[in-house]
């Protein structure tokens, strides 16, 4: 999954469905990505994308209050994702 993630073309603005969240992405961190020679901005954008998809994957399990908070977080993460210029 990691190699597939590293090879995707990241759009400037978030698009739904760029990746499908998998639990194997939980251990993804900036240090390991930097050791692979990946640019800091690309790392930040990749990690934001993973976080957005991680939160979205839990939405069906949340009650209404948790869902409202999660959607707020997703929107904040999307704003941050969109603000990172590669």
PDB file of C-alpha atoms in Angstrom:
ATOM      1  CA  UNK A   1       0.000   0.000   0.000  1.00  0.00           C
ATOM      2  CA  UNK A   2       2.841   2.377   0.837  1.00  0.00           C
ATOM      3  CA  UNK A   3       4.392   2.122  -2.627  1.00  0.00           C
ATOM      4  CA  UNK A   4       1.008   2.745  -4.241  1.00  0.00           C
ATOM      5  CA  UNK A   5       0.542   5.799  -2.014  1.00  0.00           C
ATOM      6  CA  UNK A   6       3.976   7.160  -2.889  1.00  0.00           C
ATOM      7  CA  UNK A   7       3.265   6.833  -6.604  1.00  0.00           C
ATOM      8  CA  UNK A   8      -0.059   8.679  -6.723  1.00  0.00           C
ATOM      9  CA  UNK A   9      -0.290  12.125  -8.242  1.00  0.00           C
ATOM     10  CA  UNK A  10      -1.555  14.457  -5.526  1.00  0.00           C
ATOM     11  CA  UNK A  11      -3.994  17.065  -6.801  1.00  0.00           C
ATOM     12  CA  UNK A  12      -3.658  20.581  -5.410  1.00  0.00           C
ATOM     13  CA  UNK A  13      -7.187  20.447  -3.984  1.00  0.00           C
ATOM     14  CA  UNK A  14      -8.594  17.452  -2.145  1.00  0.00           C
ATOM     15  CA  UNK A  15     -10.620  15.021  -4.214  1.00  0.00           C
ATOM     16  CA  UNK A  16     -12.742  12.283  -2.701  1.00  0.00           C
ATOM     17  CA  UNK A  17     -11.552   8.768  -3.451  1.00  0.00           C
ATOM     18  CA  UNK A  18      -7.881   9.501  -4.196  1.00  0.00           C
ATOM     19  CA  UNK A  19      -6.980   6.658  -1.857  1.00  0.00           C
ATOM     20  CA  UNK A  20      -8.909   4.088   0.115  1.00  0.00           C
ATOM     21  CA  UNK A  21      -7.992   4.115   3.781  1.00  0.00           C
ATOM     22  CA  UNK A  22      -6.435   0.929   5.161  1.00  0.00           C
ATOM     23  CA  UNK A  23      -5.249   0.268   8.708  1.00  0.00           C
ATOM     24  CA  UNK A  24      -1.748  -0.313   7.380  1.00  0.00           C
ATOM     25  CA  UNK A  25      -1.536   3.462   6.827  1.00  0.00           C
ATOM     26  CA  UNK A  26      -1.774   4.123  10.586  1.00  0.00           C
ATOM     27  CA  UNK A  27       1.960   3.643  11.054  1.00  0.00           C
ATOM     28  CA  UNK A  28       2.883   6.041   8.279  1.00  0.00           C
ATOM     29  CA  UNK A  29       5.053   8.850   9.624  1.00  0.00           C
ATOM     30  CA  UNK A  30       7.092  11.744   8.315  1.00  0.00           C
ATOM     31  CA  UNK A  31      10.430  10.330   9.462  1.00  0.00           C
ATOM     32  CA  UNK A  32      10.073   7.121   7.446  1.00  0.00           C
ATOM     33  CA  UNK A  33       8.899   9.052   4.396  1.00  0.00           C
ATOM     34  CA  UNK A  34      11.775  11.529   4.676  1.00  0.00           C
ATOM     35  CA  UNK A  35      14.237   8.631   4.754  1.00  0.00           C
ATOM     36  CA  UNK A  36      12.814   7.571   1.398  1.00  0.00           C
ATOM     37  CA  UNK A  37      13.814  10.994   0.043  1.00  0.00           C
ATOM     38  CA  UNK A  38      10.323  12.449  -0.179  1.00  0.00           C
ATOM     39  CA  UNK A  39       9.939  16.239  -0.098  1.00  0.00           C
ATOM     40  CA  UNK A  40       8.632  17.708   3.193  1.00  0.00           C
ATOM     41  CA  UNK A  41       5.609  19.355   1.562  1.00  0.00           C
ATOM     42  CA  UNK A  42       4.649  16.134  -0.212  1.00  0.00           C
ATOM     43  CA  UNK A  43       4.984  14.264   3.092  1.00  0.00           C
ATOM     44  CA  UNK A  44       2.695  16.754   4.806  1.00  0.00           C
ATOM     45  CA  UNK A  45       0.139  16.505   2.003  1.00  0.00           C
ATOM     46  CA  UNK A  46       0.251  12.682   2.032  1.00  0.00           C
ATOM     47  CA  UNK A  47      -0.217  12.556   5.798  1.00  0.00           C
ATOM     48  CA  UNK A  48      -3.158  14.992   5.592  1.00  0.00           C
ATOM     49  CA  UNK A  49      -4.754  12.828   2.917  1.00  0.00           C
ATOM     50  CA  UNK A  50      -4.350   9.720   5.079  1.00  0.00           C
ATOM     51  CA  UNK A  51      -5.848  11.520   8.086  1.00  0.00           C
ATOM     52  CA  UNK A  52      -8.865  12.690   6.079  1.00  0.00           C
ATOM     53  CA  UNK A  53      -9.532   9.180   4.818  1.00  0.00           C
ATOM     54  CA  UNK A  54      -8.946   7.665   8.280  1.00  0.00           C
ATOM     55  CA  UNK A  55     -11.552   9.920   9.872  1.00  0.00           C
ATOM     56  CA  UNK A  56     -13.998   9.246   7.036  1.00  0.00           C
ATOM     57  CA  UNK A  57     -13.582   5.488   7.501  1.00  0.00           C
ATOM     58  CA  UNK A  58     -14.935   5.742  11.061  1.00  0.00           C
ATOM     59  CA  UNK A  59     -18.011   7.868  10.264  1.00  0.00           C
ATOM     60  CA  UNK A  60     -20.424   4.899  10.103  1.00  0.00           C
ATOM     61  CA  UNK A  61     -19.467   3.921  13.675  1.00  0.00           C
ATOM     62  CA  UNK A  62     -20.055   7.369  15.195  1.00  0.00           C
ATOM     63  CA  UNK A  63     -23.165   8.675  16.908  1.00  0.00           C
ATOM     64  CA  UNK A  64     -24.602  12.005  15.721  1.00  0.00           C
ATOM     65  CA  UNK A  65     -22.478  14.163  18.039  1.00  0.00           C
ATOM     66  CA  UNK A  66     -19.285  12.332  17.138  1.00  0.00           C
ATOM     67  CA  UNK A  67     -20.190  12.502  13.452  1.00  0.00           C
ATOM     68  CA  UNK A  68     -20.680  16.280  13.619  1.00  0.00           C
ATOM     69  CA  UNK A  69     -17.265  16.697  15.257  1.00  0.00           C
ATOM     70  CA  UNK A  70     -15.636  14.320  12.735  1.00  0.00           C
ATOM     71  CA  UNK A  71     -17.096  16.217   9.791  1.00  0.00           C
ATOM     72  CA  UNK A  72     -15.768  19.466  11.252  1.00  0.00           C
ATOM     73  CA  UNK A  73     -12.317  17.859  11.567  1.00  0.00           C
ATOM     74  CA  UNK A  74     -12.489  16.495   8.024  1.00  0.00           C
ATOM     75  CA  UNK A  75     -13.272  19.965   6.683  1.00  0.00           C
ATOM     76  CA  UNK A  76     -10.375  21.463   8.645  1.00  0.00           C
ATOM     77  CA  UNK A  77      -8.004  18.771   7.352  1.00  0.00           C
ATOM     78  CA  UNK A  78      -9.194  19.389   3.791  1.00  0.00           C
ATOM     79  CA  UNK A  79      -8.518  23.118   4.163  1.00  0.00           C
ATOM     80  CA  UNK A  80      -4.990  22.337   5.358  1.00  0.00           C
ATOM     81  CA  UNK A  81      -4.479  19.820   2.535  1.00  0.00           C
ATOM     82  CA  UNK A  82      -5.584  22.401  -0.029  1.00  0.00           C
ATOM     83  CA  UNK A  83      -3.237  25.023   1.418  1.00  0.00           C
ATOM     84  CA  UNK A  84      -0.106  22.910   0.857  1.00  0.00           C
ATOM     85  CA  UNK A  85       1.427  23.861  -2.471  1.00  0.00           C
ATOM     86  CA  UNK A  86       3.803  21.315  -3.974  1.00  0.00           C
TER      87      UNK A  86
END
